Amino acid sequence: MSLSTHRTTLSKFVIEQLKNSPDGQELAALLIDVTAAIKAISAIVAKGALEGNATNAVGADSPKTTNVHGEVQGPLDLLTNEIMLHQCDWGGLVAGMVSEEMEKPYDIPTEYARGRYLLLFDPLDGSSNIDFNVSVGTIFSVLDHGKNSNPTQADYLQPGSRQVAAGYAIYGPATIMVLTVGQGTYGFTLDHEIGNFILTHSNLRVPEETDQFAINASNERFWEPPMQRYVQECNAGKTGPRERDFNMRWIASMVADVHRIMIRGGVFSYPRDNKSNQNGRLRLMYEANPMALLIEQAGGAASTGRGRILDEQPQGLHQRIPVVLGSRREVERIERYHREFDAGTDKPFVSPLFNERSLFRPEARK
């Protein structure tokens, strides 16, 4: 008999945490449905190349479909999306759903009852990496619609501070699900012997300070000066103004990068850039908001660089936004650099080894 049978399962945990909340048992039931979908996705991802559908490569002769963002959809993107939809649409718990893979909200089939919740998700974050056996994941957010009726698009456009639950799953050497219902952030590991998620990371806390950051440095020339300043100062190490060495990590899977920060501390950033005139790369509703809630509930901070992510009023279902999240003091430093830049009071960074390396000299600001 597995020792895990004597530990707290995810289903028991959410029922206990929500037992005194109005409509808490309905939310617990929805989270259990989401958990079932994540178990199914975990099983498919774990098969790798052993089954034909367990790959995200699009063959040369295959018709290529794209999602609302213009990104090519692989077979697993579509399959995991269907798993999430059909595991959660039947139980009378949701009024509607939004996915990265669909342009419009998903209407609950007429034969099913409507619930009070709205579920938003990215079914397979980092899917472009799956054929290289790099960790991928699922991200989800739950909003309260407040009534058992069909929602309009406007009903989904709630700030992240109104989320009633959020979480992600990471499919790596183990499948781990990280969850919050607004009472702290907790991690659960899937025990394949008994088929249950077991509480293994109680009340996660992100360290306030860090010497690690995660960012796609190949885009540095496209960033705004405040982000360039921060990264250049980190790269200067002990000889720079930070007076200590930093390490950079970049997995190119948001779930994997954020999970590392959740456990070890650090800063994850996908900032605004001028590469394609985008206001950030990540989606507010089903990537930035749920991750921001999880990080804040773990004692960290989440910002656009110019304000709290959870205070942002969404303008569209697939709106993009700059993201800086992780260890609180580092996020606050990056926010300060943005304020100084906007006010014109930022100062050039001078290194004793490399002279001026910053892009903040007056001529660079013109």
CSV table of C-alpha atoms in Angstrom, one decimal:
chain,number,residue,atom,x,y,z
A,1,MET,CA,0.0,0.0,0.0
A,2,SER,CA,1.3,3.4,-0.9
A,3,LEU,CA,2.1,5.8,1.9
A,4,SER,CA,0.3,8.4,-0.2
A,5,THR,CA,-3.1,6.9,0.8
A,6,HIS,CA,-2.6,8.5,4.3
A,7,ARG,CA,-1.8,12.0,2.9
A,8,THR,CA,-4.0,14.9,1.9
A,9,THR,CA,-5.4,14.5,-1.6
A,10,LEU,CA,-6.2,17.6,-3.7
A,11,SER,CA,-9.9,16.8,-3.7
A,12,LYS,CA,-10.0,16.6,0.1
A,13,PHE,CA,-7.9,19.8,0.3
A,14,VAL,CA,-10.1,22.0,-1.8
A,15,ILE,CA,-13.3,20.7,-0.1
A,16,GLU,CA,-11.8,21.5,3.3
A,17,GLN,CA,-10.5,25.0,2.2
A,18,LEU,CA,-13.9,25.9,0.7
A,19,LYS,CA,-16.3,24.4,3.2
A,20,ASN,CA,-17.2,27.7,4.7
A,21,SER,CA,-17.3,29.7,1.5
A,22,PRO,CA,-20.7,30.5,-0.2
A,23,ASP,CA,-21.0,28.1,-3.2
A,24,GLY,CA,-17.6,26.7,-2.2
A,25,GLN,CA,-18.6,23.1,-2.8
A,26,GLU,CA,-19.5,24.0,-6.4
A,27,LEU,CA,-16.1,25.6,-6.9
A,28,ALA,CA,-14.4,22.5,-5.3
A,29,ALA,CA,-16.3,20.3,-7.7
A,30,LEU,CA,-15.1,22.4,-10.7
A,31,LEU,CA,-11.5,22.2,-9.5
A,32,ILE,CA,-11.8,18.4,-9.2
A,33,ASP,CA,-13.0,18.3,-12.9
A,34,VAL,CA,-10.1,20.5,-13.9
A,35,THR,CA,-7.8,18.0,-12.0
A,36,ALA,CA,-9.3,15.1,-13.9
A,37,ALA,CA,-8.5,16.9,-17.2
A,38,ILE,CA,-5.0,17.5,-16.1
A,39,LYS,CA,-4.5,13.8,-15.2
A,40,ALA,CA,-5.7,12.9,-18.8
A,41,ILE,CA,-3.3,15.5,-20.4
A,42,SER,CA,-0.4,14.2,-18.2
A,43,ALA,CA,-1.0,10.6,-19.4
A,44,ILE,CA,-0.9,11.7,-23.0
A,45,VAL,CA,2.1,13.9,-22.7
A,46,ALA,CA,4.0,11.2,-20.8
A,47,LYS,CA,3.7,8.8,-23.8
A,48,GLY,CA,5.9,11.0,-25.9
A,49,ALA,CA,6.7,9.5,-29.3
A,50,LEU,CA,5.2,6.1,-28.3
A,51,GLU,CA,1.8,7.1,-29.8
A,52,GLY,CA,1.2,9.0,-33.0
A,53,ASN,CA,-0.9,11.7,-31.3
A,54,ALA,CA,1.6,12.3,-28.6
A,55,THR,CA,3.6,14.8,-30.6
A,56,ASN,CA,3.0,18.4,-31.6
A,57,ALA,CA,4.8,18.3,-34.9
A,58,VAL,CA,2.8,19.3,-37.9
A,59,GLY,CA,3.7,17.1,-40.9
A,60,ALA,CA,4.6,18.6,-44.2
A,61,ASP,CA,1.5,17.1,-45.8
A,62,SER,CA,-0.8,18.1,-42.9
A,63,PRO,CA,-3.1,21.1,-43.2
A,64,LYS,CA,-1.9,23.8,-40.8
A,65,THR,CA,-4.4,25.5,-38.5
A,66,THR,CA,-3.6,28.6,-36.5
A,67,ASN,CA,-5.2,29.9,-33.3
A,68,VAL,CA,-6.4,33.5,-32.8
A,69,HIS,CA,-2.8,34.6,-32.2
A,70,GLY,CA,-1.6,33.4,-35.6
A,71,GLU,CA,0.3,30.6,-34.0
A,72,VAL,CA,0.4,27.2,-35.6
A,73,GLN,CA,-1.7,24.6,-33.7
A,74,GLY,CA,-0.2,21.2,-33.3
A,75,PRO,CA,-2.2,18.0,-32.8
A,76,LEU,CA,-1.6,18.1,-29.0
A,77,ASP,CA,-2.8,21.7,-28.8
A,78,LEU,CA,-6.1,20.7,-30.2
A,79,LEU,CA,-6.4,17.4,-28.3
A,80,THR,CA,-5.6,19.0,-24.9
A,81,ASN,CA,-8.1,21.8,-25.6
A,82,GLU,CA,-10.8,19.2,-26.2
A,83,ILE,CA,-9.9,17.3,-23.0
A,84,MET,CA,-10.3,20.5,-21.0
A,85,LEU,CA,-13.6,21.5,-22.6
A,86,HIS,CA,-15.3,18.1,-22.4
A,87,GLN,CA,-14.1,17.3,-18.9
A,88,CYS,CA,-15.6,20.5,-17.5
A,89,ASP,CA,-18.7,21.3,-19.7
A,90,TRP,CA,-21.1,18.6,-18.5
A,91,GLY,CA,-21.4,19.0,-14.7
A,92,GLY,CA,-23.5,22.1,-14.5
A,93,LEU,CA,-20.6,24.0,-12.9
A,94,VAL,CA,-19.5,26.4,-15.6
A,95,ALA,CA,-21.4,29.0,-17.6
A,96,GLY,CA,-18.8,29.2,-20.3
A,97,MET,CA,-15.1,28.7,-21.1
A,98,VAL,CA,-12.3,30.6,-22.9
A,99,SER,CA,-9.2,29.0,-24.3
A,100,GLU,CA,-6.0,30.2,-26.0
A,101,GLU,CA,-6.9,27.9,-28.9
A,102,MET,CA,-10.4,29.4,-29.6
A,103,GLU,CA,-11.2,32.8,-30.9
A,104,LYS,CA,-14.6,33.0,-29.2
A,105,PRO,CA,-15.9,31.7,-25.8
A,106,TYR,CA,-17.1,28.1,-25.7
A,107,ASP,CA,-20.8,27.7,-25.4
A,108,ILE,CA,-22.0,25.0,-23.0
A,109,PRO,CA,-24.0,22.4,-25.0
A,110,THR,CA,-27.7,22.9,-24.6
A,111,GLU,CA,-28.2,19.5,-23.0
A,112,TYR,CA,-26.1,20.5,-20.0
A,113,ALA,CA,-27.0,22.8,-17.1
A,114,ARG,CA,-25.1,26.1,-16.7
A,115,GLY,CA,-23.2,26.8,-13.5
A,116,ARG,CA,-22.0,30.1,-12.0
A,117,TYR,CA,-18.3,29.9,-13.0
A,118,LEU,CA,-16.2,30.9,-16.0
A,119,LEU,CA,-13.1,28.8,-16.8
A,120,LEU,CA,-10.3,30.3,-18.8
A,121,PHE,CA,-7.2,28.2,-19.7
A,122,ASP,CA,-4.1,27.6,-21.8
A,123,PRO,CA,-4.4,23.8,-22.3
A,124,LEU,CA,-0.7,23.2,-23.3
A,125,ASP,CA,1.7,26.0,-22.4
A,126,GLY,CA,5.1,25.7,-24.0
A,127,SER,CA,3.7,23.2,-26.6
A,128,SER,CA,6.4,24.1,-29.1
A,129,ASN,CA,8.9,22.4,-26.9
A,130,ILE,CA,7.1,19.2,-26.4
A,131,ASP,CA,8.9,17.3,-29.2
A,132,PHE,CA,12.2,18.0,-27.4
A,133,ASN,CA,11.0,16.5,-24.2
A,134,VAL,CA,11.0,19.8,-22.4
A,135,SER,CA,8.5,20.4,-19.5
A,136,VAL,CA,5.2,21.9,-20.6
A,137,GLY,CA,2.1,22.7,-18.7
A,138,THR,CA,-1.5,23.8,-18.3
A,139,ILE,CA,-2.6,27.2,-16.9
A,140,PHE,CA,-6.2,28.0,-15.7
A,141,SER,CA,-8.2,30.7,-14.1
A,142,VAL,CA,-11.7,30.7,-12.5
A,143,LEU,CA,-14.0,33.7,-12.4
A,144,ASP,CA,-17.4,34.0,-10.8
A,145,HIS,CA,-20.1,34.7,-13.3
A,146,GLY,CA,-22.6,35.1,-10.4
A,147,LYS,CA,-25.5,33.5,-12.3
A,148,ASN,CA,-26.4,30.3,-14.0
A,149,SER,CA,-26.9,31.7,-17.5
A,150,ASN,CA,-25.0,32.2,-20.8
A,151,PRO,CA,-22.3,34.8,-20.3
A,152,THR,CA,-21.6,37.6,-22.8
A,153,GLN,CA,-18.0,38.4,-23.8
A,154,ALA,CA,-18.1,41.3,-21.4
A,155,ASP,CA,-18.8,39.0,-18.5
A,156,TYR,CA,-15.4,37.5,-18.9
A,157,LEU,CA,-13.6,40.8,-18.8
A,158,GLN,CA,-13.0,40.9,-15.0
A,159,PRO,CA,-9.7,42.1,-13.5
A,160,GLY,CA,-7.5,39.3,-12.1
A,161,SER,CA,-8.2,40.4,-8.5
A,162,ARG,CA,-11.6,38.9,-8.9
A,163,GLN,CA,-10.4,35.4,-9.6
A,164,VAL,CA,-11.8,32.8,-7.2
A,165,ALA,CA,-9.2,30.2,-8.1
A,166,ALA,CA,-6.1,29.8,-10.3
A,167,GLY,CA,-3.5,27.1,-11.0
A,168,TYR,CA,-1.1,25.4,-13.3
A,169,ALA,CA,0.1,21.9,-13.9
A,170,ILE,CA,3.7,21.2,-15.0
A,171,TYR,CA,4.3,17.9,-16.8
A,172,GLY,CA,8.0,17.1,-16.1
A,173,PRO,CA,9.7,14.2,-14.3
A,174,ALA,CA,6.7,14.3,-12.1
A,175,THR,CA,3.3,16.0,-12.7
A,176,ILE,CA,2.8,18.8,-10.2
A,177,MET,CA,-0.3,20.9,-9.9
A,178,VAL,CA,0.0,24.3,-8.1
A,179,LEU,CA,-3.3,25.8,-6.9
A,180,THR,CA,-4.7,28.7,-5.0
A,181,VAL,CA,-8.3,29.5,-3.9
A,182,GLY,CA,-7.2,32.8,-2.3
A,183,GLN,CA,-5.9,31.2,0.9
A,184,GLY,CA,-2.2,30.7,0.0
A,185,THR,CA,-0.5,28.7,-2.8
A,186,TYR,CA,-0.1,24.9,-2.5
A,187,GLY,CA,1.5,22.2,-4.7
A,188,PHE,CA,0.3,18.7,-5.3
A,189,THR,CA,2.2,15.8,-6.9
A,190,LEU,CA,0.5,13.2,-9.0
A,191,ASP,CA,0.9,9.7,-7.5
A,192,HIS,CA,0.4,7.4,-10.4
A,193,GLU,CA,0.0,4.4,-8.2
A,194,ILE,CA,-3.2,5.6,-6.7
A,195,GLY,CA,-4.2,8.1,-9.4
A,196,ASN,CA,-4.4,11.1,-7.0
A,197,PHE,CA,-2.7,14.4,-6.5
A,198,ILE,CA,-1.1,14.5,-3.1
A,199,LEU,CA,-0.2,17.6,-1.1
A,200,THR,CA,3.6,17.9,-1.2
A,201,HIS,CA,4.2,21.7,-1.1
A,202,SER,CA,2.3,23.3,1.7
A,203,ASN,CA,1.9,27.1,1.7
A,204,LEU,CA,4.6,27.9,-0.9
A,205,ARG,CA,6.5,31.1,-0.3
A,206,VAL,CA,8.6,32.9,-3.0
A,207,PRO,CA,11.8,34.3,-1.5
A,208,GLU,CA,11.8,38.2,-1.4
A,209,GLU,CA,15.3,38.5,-2.8
A,210,THR,CA,17.0,36.5,-5.5
A,211,ASP,CA,20.1,36.2,-7.7
A,212,GLN,CA,18.3,34.5,-10.6
A,213,PHE,CA,16.2,35.9,-13.5
A,214,ALA,CA,14.4,34.3,-16.4
A,215,ILE,CA,14.1,36.2,-19.7
A,216,ASN,CA,14.6,35.7,-23.4
A,217,ALA,CA,17.9,37.7,-23.8
A,218,SER,CA,17.8,37.4,-27.6
A,219,ASN,CA,15.1,40.1,-27.6
A,220,GLU,CA,17.2,42.6,-25.5
A,221,ARG,CA,17.6,45.0,-28.4
A,222,PHE,CA,13.8,45.3,-28.7
A,223,TRP,CA,13.1,46.0,-25.0
A,224,GLU,CA,12.4,49.3,-23.4
A,225,PRO,CA,15.4,50.9,-21.6
A,226,PRO,CA,14.2,50.1,-18.0
A,227,MET,CA,14.3,46.4,-18.8
A,228,GLN,CA,17.7,46.7,-20.5
A,229,ARG,CA,19.0,48.6,-17.5
A,230,TYR,CA,17.9,45.8,-15.1
A,231,VAL,CA,19.4,42.9,-17.1
A,232,GLN,CA,22.6,44.8,-17.8
A,233,GLU,CA,23.1,45.5,-14.1
A,234,CYS,CA,22.5,41.8,-13.3
A,235,ASN,CA,24.9,40.7,-16.0
A,236,ALA,CA,27.6,43.1,-14.5
A,237,GLY,CA,27.6,40.9,-11.4
A,238,LYS,CA,29.9,41.8,-8.5
A,239,THR,CA,31.6,44.6,-10.5
A,240,GLY,CA,28.3,46.4,-11.1
A,241,PRO,CA,25.8,48.3,-9.0
A,242,ARG,CA,24.2,45.2,-7.6
A,243,GLU,CA,27.5,44.0,-6.2
A,244,ARG,CA,26.7,40.3,-6.6
A,245,ASP,CA,26.5,37.7,-9.4
A,246,PHE,CA,23.3,36.7,-11.0
A,247,ASN,CA,22.3,33.6,-13.0
A,248,MET,CA,20.0,33.7,-16.0
A,249,ARG,CA,17.6,30.8,-16.7
A,250,TRP,CA,15.3,30.6,-19.7
A,251,ILE,CA,13.3,27.4,-20.6
A,252,ALA,CA,10.8,29.1,-23.0
A,253,SER,CA,7.8,27.5,-21.2
A,254,MET,CA,6.1,29.9,-18.9
A,255,VAL,CA,4.9,27.1,-16.6
A,256,ALA,CA,8.4,25.7,-16.2
A,257,ASP,CA,10.1,29.1,-15.7
A,258,VAL,CA,7.5,30.3,-13.2
A,259,HIS,CA,7.6,26.9,-11.3
A,260,ARG,CA,11.3,27.2,-10.8
A,261,ILE,CA,10.8,30.7,-9.4
A,262,MET,CA,8.0,29.5,-7.2
A,263,ILE,CA,10.3,26.9,-5.7
A,264,ARG,CA,13.7,28.7,-5.8
A,265,GLY,CA,12.9,32.4,-6.1
A,266,GLY,CA,13.8,34.7,-9.0
A,267,VAL,CA,12.1,37.0,-11.5
A,268,PHE,CA,10.3,35.9,-14.7
A,269,SER,CA,9.8,38.6,-17.3
A,270,TYR,CA,8.3,38.8,-20.8
A,271,PRO,CA,8.4,42.6,-21.1
A,272,ARG,CA,7.0,45.0,-23.6
A,273,ASP,CA,9.1,45.2,-26.8
A,274,ASN,CA,9.0,46.8,-30.2
A,275,LYS,CA,9.8,43.6,-32.1
A,276,SER,CA,6.3,43.4,-33.5
A,277,ASN,CA,4.6,46.4,-31.9
A,278,GLN,CA,3.2,44.2,-29.2
A,279,ASN,CA,2.0,45.3,-25.8
A,280,GLY,CA,3.7,42.4,-24.3
A,281,ARG,CA,3.7,38.8,-25.5
A,282,LEU,CA,1.7,36.9,-22.8
A,283,ARG,CA,-2.1,36.8,-22.6
A,284,LEU,CA,-3.6,38.6,-19.6
A,285,MET,CA,-6.7,36.5,-19.0
A,286,TYR,CA,-5.4,32.9,-18.9
A,287,GLU,CA,-1.6,33.3,-18.5
A,288,ALA,CA,-0.7,36.5,-16.6
A,289,ASN,CA,-3.7,36.7,-14.3
A,290,PRO,CA,-3.6,33.2,-12.9
A,291,MET,CA,0.2,33.2,-12.5
A,292,ALA,CA,0.0,36.7,-10.8
A,293,LEU,CA,-2.5,35.4,-8.3
A,294,LEU,CA,-0.5,32.3,-7.5
A,295,ILE,CA,2.7,34.4,-7.1
A,296,GLU,CA,1.0,37.0,-4.9
A,297,GLN,CA,-0.6,34.3,-2.7
A,298,ALA,CA,2.9,32.9,-2.3
A,299,GLY,CA,4.3,36.3,-1.1
A,300,GLY,CA,5.7,37.5,-4.4
A,301,ALA,CA,4.7,40.3,-6.7
A,302,ALA,CA,3.4,40.5,-10.3
A,303,SER,CA,3.6,43.6,-12.4
A,304,THR,CA,3.4,45.0,-15.9
A,305,GLY,CA,6.4,47.1,-15.0
A,306,ARG,CA,4.1,50.0,-14.5
A,307,GLY,CA,1.4,48.5,-12.2
A,308,ARG,CA,-0.1,45.5,-10.6
A,309,ILE,CA,-1.2,42.9,-13.1
A,310,LEU,CA,-4.3,41.9,-11.0
A,311,ASP,CA,-5.5,45.5,-11.2
A,312,GLU,CA,-5.5,45.6,-15.0
A,313,GLN,CA,-9.0,46.0,-16.5
A,314,PRO,CA,-9.1,43.5,-19.5
A,315,GLN,CA,-10.1,45.0,-22.9
A,316,GLY,CA,-10.4,41.7,-24.7
A,317,LEU,CA,-10.4,38.0,-24.2
A,318,HIS,CA,-7.0,37.5,-25.8
A,319,GLN,CA,-5.3,40.8,-24.7
A,320,ARG,CA,-1.5,40.7,-24.4
A,321,ILE,CA,0.3,42.3,-21.5
A,322,PRO,CA,3.9,42.8,-20.3
A,323,VAL,CA,4.7,40.5,-17.4
A,324,VAL,CA,7.3,40.8,-14.6
A,325,LEU,CA,6.7,38.4,-11.6
A,326,GLY,CA,8.5,36.7,-8.8
A,327,SER,CA,10.6,37.8,-5.8
A,328,ARG,CA,9.0,40.9,-4.5
A,329,ARG,CA,12.1,43.2,-4.0
A,330,GLU,CA,13.3,42.5,-7.6
A,331,VAL,CA,9.9,43.2,-9.1
A,332,GLU,CA,9.7,46.4,-7.1
A,333,ARG,CA,13.2,47.4,-8.4
A,334,ILE,CA,12.1,46.9,-12.0
A,335,GLU,CA,8.9,49.0,-11.4
A,336,ARG,CA,11.2,51.7,-10.0
A,337,TYR,CA,13.3,51.6,-13.1
A,338,HIS,CA,10.2,52.1,-15.2
A,339,ARG,CA,9.1,55.0,-13.1
A,340,GLU,CA,12.5,56.7,-13.3
A,341,PHE,CA,12.6,56.2,-17.1
A,342,ASP,CA,9.1,57.6,-17.6
A,343,ALA,CA,10.1,60.6,-15.4
A,344,GLY,CA,13.4,61.1,-17.2
A,345,THR,CA,15.4,60.7,-13.9
A,346,ASP,CA,17.1,57.3,-14.7
A,347,LYS,CA,20.9,57.4,-14.6
A,348,PRO,CA,23.5,55.6,-16.8
A,349,PHE,CA,25.1,52.6,-15.4
A,350,VAL,CA,29.0,52.9,-15.3
A,351,SER,CA,31.0,49.7,-14.9
A,352,PRO,CA,34.7,49.9,-13.9
A,353,LEU,CA,35.4,47.0,-16.3
A,354,PHE,CA,33.4,48.0,-19.3
A,355,ASN,CA,32.8,51.7,-18.9
A,356,GLU,CA,29.3,52.8,-19.9
A,357,ARG,CA,27.2,49.8,-21.0
A,358,SER,CA,23.8,51.2,-20.5
A,359,LEU,CA,21.5,52.5,-23.2
A,360,PHE,CA,20.3,55.3,-20.9
A,361,ARG,CA,22.7,58.0,-22.1
A,362,PRO,CA,20.9,61.1,-23.5
A,363,GLU,CA,21.7,60.3,-27.1
A,364,ALA,CA,20.2,56.8,-26.6
A,365,ARG,CA,17.0,58.3,-25.3
A,366,LYS,CA,16.4,60.4,-28.4
